[in-house]
């Protein structure tokens, strides 16, 4: 079983725009792609996970650069991005929609494209599907427990969260930085994450994440012809800076290790549940 799924090639990259990199996560690839799409006309609306009250994640249809930048950054909690897909088409009148989501959300949108029950007039409006690497996610109350009880920062004071170097990081609006060991966050994870076997969003047009690339850069898998065409347009426009993935550390070896770990461990959990007659959690 290929740990990464089907893909054409992989690279390490980051946005060339300093403002995008400052506001975004890692290399700012999703924000750079969205902004380039809106400015070039390749996209006319994009679905983002915006920041709501008390740092909750709220799905939103963004049609301007400012809206994309305002929503930049990973939230590490569930955001029902699919719920605003029909609004993007019916209410905003978008014909070329960009979508980004976790691997499970990418799987859902692919199923919707194949069997569009309840989504008439939507499938042909999806212009780009981007996926983000994901080992596990947190329901909002779980995230709140991690941030408030373990890190001592109120949700309304959170500016940014991150995962790296084996820790969950919380940055406050006042400059405080608190961490908790990643292993100590496991009890607060979404239960359905424990049966998901997709780490790198294998069904996306383009998937990306920080693992495998140096700090401030992102690893990218170009998976489909549509994804390749969009990537080439970004490259030609100079909106991303690129490095050969074989020339960076830690490289794809670490991505492969995590992808295989998720497939192996969660595959065993699925088999165990089947053996004892338990349904998969959703």
mmCIF file of C-alpha atoms in Angstrom:
data_model
loop_
_atom_site.group_PDB
_atom_site.id
_atom_site.type_symbol
_atom_site.label_atom_id
_atom_site.label_comp_id
_atom_site.label_asym_id
_atom_site.label_seq_id
_atom_site.Cartn_x
_atom_site.Cartn_y
_atom_site.Cartn_z
ATOM 1 C CA UNK A 1 0.000 0.000 0.000
ATOM 2 C CA UNK A 2 1.486 3.336 -1.080
ATOM 3 C CA UNK A 3 1.721 5.520 2.041
ATOM 4 C CA UNK A 4 0.917 8.664 0.033
ATOM 5 C CA UNK A 5 -1.713 7.411 -2.395
ATOM 6 C CA UNK A 6 -1.557 8.415 -6.051
ATOM 7 C CA UNK A 7 0.416 11.541 -6.939
ATOM 8 C CA UNK A 8 2.400 13.005 -9.836
ATOM 9 C CA UNK A 9 5.258 14.591 -7.875
ATOM 10 C CA UNK A 10 6.128 16.149 -4.525
ATOM 11 C CA UNK A 11 7.973 19.376 -3.708
ATOM 12 C CA UNK A 12 8.801 21.656 -0.802
ATOM 13 C CA UNK A 13 7.544 25.223 -1.188
ATOM 14 C CA UNK A 14 6.509 28.445 0.500
ATOM 15 C CA UNK A 15 4.653 31.603 -0.498
ATOM 16 C CA UNK A 16 6.865 34.404 -1.811
ATOM 17 C CA UNK A 17 4.582 37.051 -0.307
ATOM 18 C CA UNK A 18 5.816 37.992 3.183
ATOM 19 C CA UNK A 19 2.338 39.059 4.315
ATOM 20 C CA UNK A 20 0.933 35.637 3.431
ATOM 21 C CA UNK A 21 3.755 33.843 5.245
ATOM 22 C CA UNK A 22 3.338 36.040 8.318
ATOM 23 C CA UNK A 23 -0.383 35.359 8.643
ATOM 24 C CA UNK A 24 -0.449 31.746 7.470
ATOM 25 C CA UNK A 25 0.683 28.363 8.747
ATOM 26 C CA UNK A 26 4.105 27.042 7.706
ATOM 27 C CA UNK A 27 4.701 27.920 4.030
ATOM 28 C CA UNK A 28 1.291 29.512 3.498
ATOM 29 C CA UNK A 29 0.546 27.315 0.492
ATOM 30 C CA UNK A 30 -3.244 27.170 0.843
ATOM 31 C CA UNK A 31 -3.524 30.933 1.299
ATOM 32 C CA UNK A 32 -1.127 31.551 -1.600
ATOM 33 C CA UNK A 33 -3.118 29.221 -3.855
ATOM 34 C CA UNK A 34 -6.427 30.775 -2.900
ATOM 35 C CA UNK A 35 -5.207 34.348 -3.340
ATOM 36 C CA UNK A 36 -3.597 33.565 -6.690
ATOM 37 C CA UNK A 37 -6.799 31.857 -7.791
ATOM 38 C CA UNK A 38 -8.951 34.853 -6.860
ATOM 39 C CA UNK A 39 -6.587 37.401 -8.396
ATOM 40 C CA UNK A 40 -6.080 35.449 -11.625
ATOM 41 C CA UNK A 41 -9.694 34.439 -12.127
ATOM 42 C CA UNK A 42 -8.979 30.722 -11.772
ATOM 43 C CA UNK A 43 -11.251 30.839 -8.709
ATOM 44 C CA UNK A 44 -14.106 33.195 -7.841
ATOM 45 C CA UNK A 45 -14.822 31.947 -4.340
ATOM 46 C CA UNK A 46 -13.011 29.787 -1.779
ATOM 47 C CA UNK A 47 -14.172 27.980 1.315
ATOM 48 C CA UNK A 48 -12.127 28.667 4.425
ATOM 49 C CA UNK A 49 -12.208 27.871 8.132
ATOM 50 C CA UNK A 50 -12.535 31.323 9.660
ATOM 51 C CA UNK A 51 -11.970 32.283 13.298
ATOM 52 C CA UNK A 52 -15.179 32.703 15.275
ATOM 53 C CA UNK A 53 -15.792 33.841 18.822
ATOM 54 C CA UNK A 54 -13.490 32.222 21.401
ATOM 55 C CA UNK A 55 -11.289 30.751 18.654
ATOM 56 C CA UNK A 56 -13.907 28.365 17.296
ATOM 57 C CA UNK A 57 -13.664 27.424 13.622
ATOM 58 C CA UNK A 58 -16.459 28.660 11.355
ATOM 59 C CA UNK A 59 -16.786 27.741 7.657
ATOM 60 C CA UNK A 60 -16.981 30.748 5.370
ATOM 61 C CA UNK A 61 -17.106 31.561 1.678
ATOM 62 C CA UNK A 62 -14.287 34.032 0.969
ATOM 63 C CA UNK A 63 -14.273 36.079 -2.220
ATOM 64 C CA UNK A 64 -11.546 38.626 -1.421
ATOM 65 C CA UNK A 65 -7.859 38.527 -0.537
ATOM 66 C CA UNK A 66 -8.526 40.168 2.827
ATOM 67 C CA UNK A 67 -11.055 37.467 3.733
ATOM 68 C CA UNK A 68 -8.537 34.737 2.882
ATOM 69 C CA UNK A 69 -5.808 36.368 4.963
ATOM 70 C CA UNK A 70 -8.185 36.948 7.865
ATOM 71 C CA UNK A 71 -8.958 33.210 7.992
ATOM 72 C CA UNK A 72 -5.361 32.020 7.503
ATOM 73 C CA UNK A 73 -3.854 29.489 9.886
ATOM 74 C CA UNK A 74 -4.730 25.965 11.004
ATOM 75 C CA UNK A 75 -7.430 25.739 13.695
ATOM 76 C CA UNK A 76 -6.938 22.108 14.872
ATOM 77 C CA UNK A 77 -10.637 21.699 15.481
ATOM 78 C CA UNK A 78 -13.490 20.559 13.296
ATOM 79 C CA UNK A 79 -14.908 23.063 10.815
ATOM 80 C CA UNK A 80 -17.842 21.811 8.676
ATOM 81 C CA UNK A 81 -16.568 23.336 5.437
ATOM 82 C CA UNK A 82 -18.867 21.211 3.289
ATOM 83 C CA UNK A 83 -21.877 22.865 4.909
ATOM 84 C CA UNK A 84 -21.322 26.122 2.992
ATOM 85 C CA UNK A 85 -20.578 24.555 -0.375
ATOM 86 C CA UNK A 86 -24.101 25.052 -1.715
ATOM 87 C CA UNK A 87 -24.108 28.611 -0.384
ATOM 88 C CA UNK A 88 -20.988 29.369 -2.416
ATOM 89 C CA UNK A 89 -22.849 28.429 -5.583
ATOM 90 C CA UNK A 90 -26.422 29.517 -4.851
ATOM 91 C CA UNK A 91 -25.976 32.599 -2.665
ATOM 92 C CA UNK A 92 -22.577 33.903 -3.773
ATOM 93 C CA UNK A 93 -22.986 32.856 -7.410
ATOM 94 C CA UNK A 94 -19.557 31.232 -7.616
ATOM 95 C CA UNK A 95 -18.731 29.180 -10.708
ATOM 96 C CA UNK A 96 -15.129 28.254 -9.761
ATOM 97 C CA UNK A 97 -14.969 27.237 -6.113
ATOM 98 C CA UNK A 98 -11.824 26.351 -4.182
ATOM 99 C CA UNK A 99 -12.231 23.912 -1.304
ATOM 100 C CA UNK A 100 -9.783 22.954 1.435
ATOM 101 C CA UNK A 101 -10.290 20.376 4.129
ATOM 102 C CA UNK A 102 -8.909 17.520 6.159
ATOM 103 C CA UNK A 103 -8.514 14.089 4.523
ATOM 104 C CA UNK A 104 -11.957 12.952 5.716
ATOM 105 C CA UNK A 105 -13.566 16.087 4.283
ATOM 106 C CA UNK A 106 -11.758 15.556 0.988
ATOM 107 C CA UNK A 107 -13.136 12.003 0.891
ATOM 108 C CA UNK A 108 -16.609 13.397 1.516
ATOM 109 C CA UNK A 109 -16.434 15.940 -1.290
ATOM 110 C CA UNK A 110 -15.173 13.279 -3.715
ATOM 111 C CA UNK A 111 -18.170 11.107 -2.804
ATOM 112 C CA UNK A 112 -20.431 14.105 -3.315
ATOM 113 C CA UNK A 113 -18.959 14.710 -6.762
ATOM 114 C CA UNK A 114 -19.638 11.104 -7.716
ATOM 115 C CA UNK A 115 -23.101 10.883 -6.149
ATOM 116 C CA UNK A 116 -24.403 14.485 -5.939
ATOM 117 C CA UNK A 117 -27.655 13.715 -4.128
ATOM 118 C CA UNK A 118 -28.780 17.007 -2.619
ATOM 119 C CA UNK A 119 -25.982 18.883 -4.395
ATOM 120 C CA UNK A 120 -27.461 19.537 -7.827
ATOM 121 C CA UNK A 121 -25.633 22.188 -9.852
ATOM 122 C CA UNK A 122 -22.641 22.035 -7.485
ATOM 123 C CA UNK A 123 -20.211 19.362 -8.802
ATOM 124 C CA UNK A 124 -19.242 21.239 -11.971
ATOM 125 C CA UNK A 125 -18.513 24.375 -9.916
ATOM 126 C CA UNK A 126 -15.661 22.775 -7.918
ATOM 127 C CA UNK A 127 -12.466 24.119 -9.483
ATOM 128 C CA UNK A 128 -9.863 22.980 -6.946
ATOM 129 C CA UNK A 129 -9.743 20.611 -3.981
ATOM 130 C CA UNK A 130 -6.891 21.092 -1.527
ATOM 131 C CA UNK A 131 -6.219 18.772 1.396
ATOM 132 C CA UNK A 132 -4.128 19.249 4.521
ATOM 133 C CA UNK A 133 -2.071 16.581 6.270
ATOM 134 C CA UNK A 134 -3.863 15.363 9.383
ATOM 135 C CA UNK A 135 -2.989 12.751 11.982
ATOM 136 C CA UNK A 136 -5.919 13.639 14.245
ATOM 137 C CA UNK A 137 -8.219 16.543 15.055
ATOM 138 C CA UNK A 138 -10.016 17.808 18.146
ATOM 139 C CA UNK A 139 -13.661 18.576 18.822
ATOM 140 C CA UNK A 140 -14.013 22.144 20.092
ATOM 141 C CA UNK A 141 -14.515 21.150 23.734
ATOM 142 C CA UNK A 142 -11.424 18.954 23.572
ATOM 143 C CA UNK A 143 -9.390 21.814 22.120
ATOM 144 C CA UNK A 144 -10.750 24.116 24.807
ATOM 145 C CA UNK A 145 -9.623 21.715 27.536
ATOM 146 C CA UNK A 146 -6.123 21.537 26.077
ATOM 147 C CA UNK A 147 -5.776 25.307 25.760
ATOM 148 C CA UNK A 148 -7.483 26.492 28.930
ATOM 149 C CA UNK A 149 -6.816 23.718 31.449
ATOM 150 C CA UNK A 150 -3.411 22.479 30.293
ATOM 151 C CA UNK A 151 -1.914 25.633 28.802
ATOM 152 C CA UNK A 152 -3.663 28.219 30.981
ATOM 153 C CA UNK A 153 -4.765 30.516 28.159
ATOM 154 C CA UNK A 154 -8.375 31.592 27.671
ATOM 155 C CA UNK A 155 -9.924 30.763 24.320
ATOM 156 C CA UNK A 156 -10.768 34.418 23.646
ATOM 157 C CA UNK A 157 -7.076 35.269 24.047
ATOM 158 C CA UNK A 158 -5.725 32.723 21.534
ATOM 159 C CA UNK A 159 -3.948 34.157 18.496
ATOM 160 C CA UNK A 160 -2.602 30.958 16.940
ATOM 161 C CA UNK A 161 -2.091 27.249 17.557
ATOM 162 C CA UNK A 162 0.495 24.943 16.039
ATOM 163 C CA UNK A 163 1.872 21.412 16.232
ATOM 164 C CA UNK A 164 5.588 20.744 15.994
ATOM 165 C CA UNK A 165 8.575 19.134 17.686
ATOM 166 C CA UNK A 166 6.303 16.714 19.523
ATOM 167 C CA UNK A 167 4.283 19.486 21.164
ATOM 168 C CA UNK A 168 1.004 21.372 20.808
ATOM 169 C CA UNK A 169 1.755 25.116 20.859
ATOM 170 C CA UNK A 170 -0.584 27.928 21.893
ATOM 171 C CA UNK A 171 0.220 31.585 21.184
ATOM 172 C CA UNK A 172 -1.798 34.277 22.953
ATOM 173 C CA UNK A 173 -2.674 37.751 21.710
ATOM 174 C CA UNK A 174 -0.486 39.136 24.492
ATOM 175 C CA UNK A 175 2.678 37.311 23.464
ATOM 176 C CA UNK A 176 2.479 34.291 25.771
ATOM 177 C CA UNK A 177 3.600 30.935 24.363
ATOM 178 C CA UNK A 178 2.524 27.724 26.094
ATOM 179 C CA UNK A 179 3.013 24.086 25.135
ATOM 180 C CA UNK A 180 1.772 20.627 26.030
ATOM 181 C CA UNK A 181 3.340 17.344 24.947
ATOM 182 C CA UNK A 182 1.455 15.985 21.974
ATOM 183 C CA UNK A 183 1.061 12.583 23.623
ATOM 184 C CA UNK A 184 -0.879 14.276 26.426
ATOM 185 C CA UNK A 185 -3.479 15.611 23.957
ATOM 186 C CA UNK A 186 -4.559 12.152 22.747
ATOM 187 C CA UNK A 187 -7.473 11.779 25.206
ATOM 188 C CA UNK A 188 -9.121 14.848 23.666
ATOM 189 C CA UNK A 189 -9.003 13.736 20.027
ATOM 190 C CA UNK A 190 -12.028 13.203 17.809
ATOM 191 C CA UNK A 191 -12.878 9.497 18.149
ATOM 192 C CA UNK A 192 -13.435 9.056 14.427
ATOM 193 C CA UNK A 193 -9.800 10.063 13.831
ATOM 194 C CA UNK A 194 -8.775 6.714 15.303
ATOM 195 C CA UNK A 195 -10.231 4.784 12.356
ATOM 196 C CA UNK A 196 -9.143 7.154 9.565
ATOM 197 C CA UNK A 197 -6.255 5.790 7.482
ATOM 198 C CA UNK A 198 -5.506 8.852 5.342
ATOM 199 C CA UNK A 199 -2.743 11.164 6.564
ATOM 200 C CA UNK A 200 -1.880 13.085 3.380
ATOM 201 C CA UNK A 201 -5.347 13.792 1.889
ATOM 202 C CA UNK A 202 -4.858 11.269 -0.889
ATOM 203 C CA UNK A 203 -7.952 12.276 -2.882
ATOM 204 C CA UNK A 204 -7.175 15.989 -3.140
ATOM 205 C CA UNK A 205 -5.946 17.759 -6.269
ATOM 206 C CA UNK A 206 -3.153 19.231 -4.160
ATOM 207 C CA UNK A 207 -2.335 18.230 -0.591
ATOM 208 C CA UNK A 208 0.033 19.986 1.761
ATOM 209 C CA UNK A 209 1.432 20.031 5.282
ATOM 210 C CA UNK A 210 4.493 21.063 7.251
ATOM 211 C CA UNK A 211 5.920 17.592 7.846
ATOM 212 C CA UNK A 212 8.907 16.772 5.664
ATOM 213 C CA UNK A 213 9.941 20.365 5.018
ATOM 214 C CA UNK A 214 12.079 22.840 7.007
ATOM 215 C CA UNK A 215 10.443 25.370 9.331
ATOM 216 C CA UNK A 216 8.501 27.952 7.341
ATOM 217 C CA UNK A 217 8.098 25.658 4.344
ATOM 218 C CA UNK A 218 5.428 23.136 3.317
ATOM 219 C CA UNK A 219 5.517 19.734 1.675
ATOM 220 C CA UNK A 220 3.195 19.510 -1.330
ATOM 221 C CA UNK A 221 1.823 16.533 -3.270
ATOM 222 C CA UNK A 222 0.533 17.372 -6.755
ATOM 223 C CA UNK A 223 -1.979 14.596 -7.393
ATOM 224 C CA UNK A 224 -4.221 15.295 -10.372
ATOM 225 C CA UNK A 225 -4.074 16.974 -13.778
ATOM 226 C CA UNK A 226 -6.214 19.782 -12.372
ATOM 227 C CA UNK A 227 -3.834 20.162 -9.436
ATOM 228 C CA UNK A 228 -0.814 20.162 -11.721
ATOM 229 C CA UNK A 229 -2.278 22.875 -13.947
ATOM 230 C CA UNK A 230 -3.048 25.048 -10.927
ATOM 231 C CA UNK A 231 0.433 24.482 -9.483
ATOM 232 C CA UNK A 232 2.096 25.431 -12.773
ATOM 233 C CA UNK A 233 0.033 28.627 -12.909
ATOM 234 C CA UNK A 234 1.257 29.496 -9.392
ATOM 235 C CA UNK A 235 4.846 28.724 -10.319
ATOM 236 C CA UNK A 236 4.713 30.809 -13.497
ATOM 237 C CA UNK A 237 3.193 33.712 -11.572
ATOM 238 C CA UNK A 238 6.008 33.573 -9.034
ATOM 239 C CA UNK A 239 3.717 33.256 -6.024
ATOM 240 C CA UNK A 240 5.606 30.272 -4.590
ATOM 241 C CA UNK A 241 9.265 29.499 -4.006
ATOM 242 C CA UNK A 242 10.211 25.870 -4.629
ATOM 243 C CA UNK A 243 12.810 23.390 -3.418
ATOM 244 C CA UNK A 244 13.428 19.817 -4.543
ATOM 245 C CA UNK A 245 11.881 17.608 -1.858
ATOM 246 C CA UNK A 246 14.945 15.330 -2.035
ATOM 247 C CA UNK A 247 17.193 18.238 -1.049
ATOM 248 C CA UNK A 248 15.407 19.208 2.184
ATOM 249 C CA UNK A 249 15.357 17.730 5.654
ATOM 250 C CA UNK A 250 13.697 15.745 7.107
ATOM 251 C CA UNK A 251 12.193 14.928 3.677
ATOM 252 C CA UNK A 252 9.548 12.448 2.628
ATOM 253 C CA UNK A 253 10.934 9.771 4.933
ATOM 254 C CA UNK A 254 9.230 11.362 7.927
ATOM 255 C CA UNK A 255 5.983 11.865 5.988
ATOM 256 C CA UNK A 256 6.089 8.194 5.018
ATOM 257 C CA UNK A 257 6.694 7.147 8.624
ATOM 258 C CA UNK A 258 3.656 9.073 9.876
ATOM 259 C CA UNK A 259 1.439 8.024 6.970
ATOM 260 C CA UNK A 260 2.283 4.360 7.508
ATOM 261 C CA UNK A 261 1.808 4.725 11.258
ATOM 262 C CA UNK A 262 -1.700 6.081 10.755
ATOM 263 C CA UNK A 263 -2.599 3.332 8.294
ATOM 264 C CA UNK A 264 -1.164 0.566 10.493
ATOM 265 C CA UNK A 265 -2.497 1.702 13.861
ATOM 266 C CA UNK A 266 -5.926 2.773 12.677
ATOM 267 C CA UNK A 267 -6.206 -0.262 10.420
ATOM 268 C CA UNK A 268 -5.769 -2.438 13.503
ATOM 269 C CA UNK A 269 -8.427 -0.403 15.334
ATOM 270 C CA UNK A 270 -10.862 -0.888 12.445
ATOM 271 C CA UNK A 271 -10.173 -4.642 12.382
ATOM 272 C CA UNK A 272 -10.629 -4.876 16.167
ATOM 273 C CA UNK A 273 -13.967 -3.059 16.024
ATOM 274 C CA UNK A 274 -15.154 -5.328 13.229
ATOM 275 C CA UNK A 275 -14.102 -8.410 15.171
ATOM 276 C CA UNK A 276 -16.075 -7.456 18.297
ATOM 277 C CA UNK A 277 -19.043 -6.048 16.375
ATOM 278 C CA UNK A 278 -18.552 -2.355 17.138
ATOM 279 C CA UNK A 279 -19.484 0.213 14.468
ATOM 280 C CA UNK A 280 -16.934 2.755 13.310
ATOM 281 C CA UNK A 281 -17.284 6.124 15.106
ATOM 282 C CA UNK A 282 -18.254 9.124 12.983
#
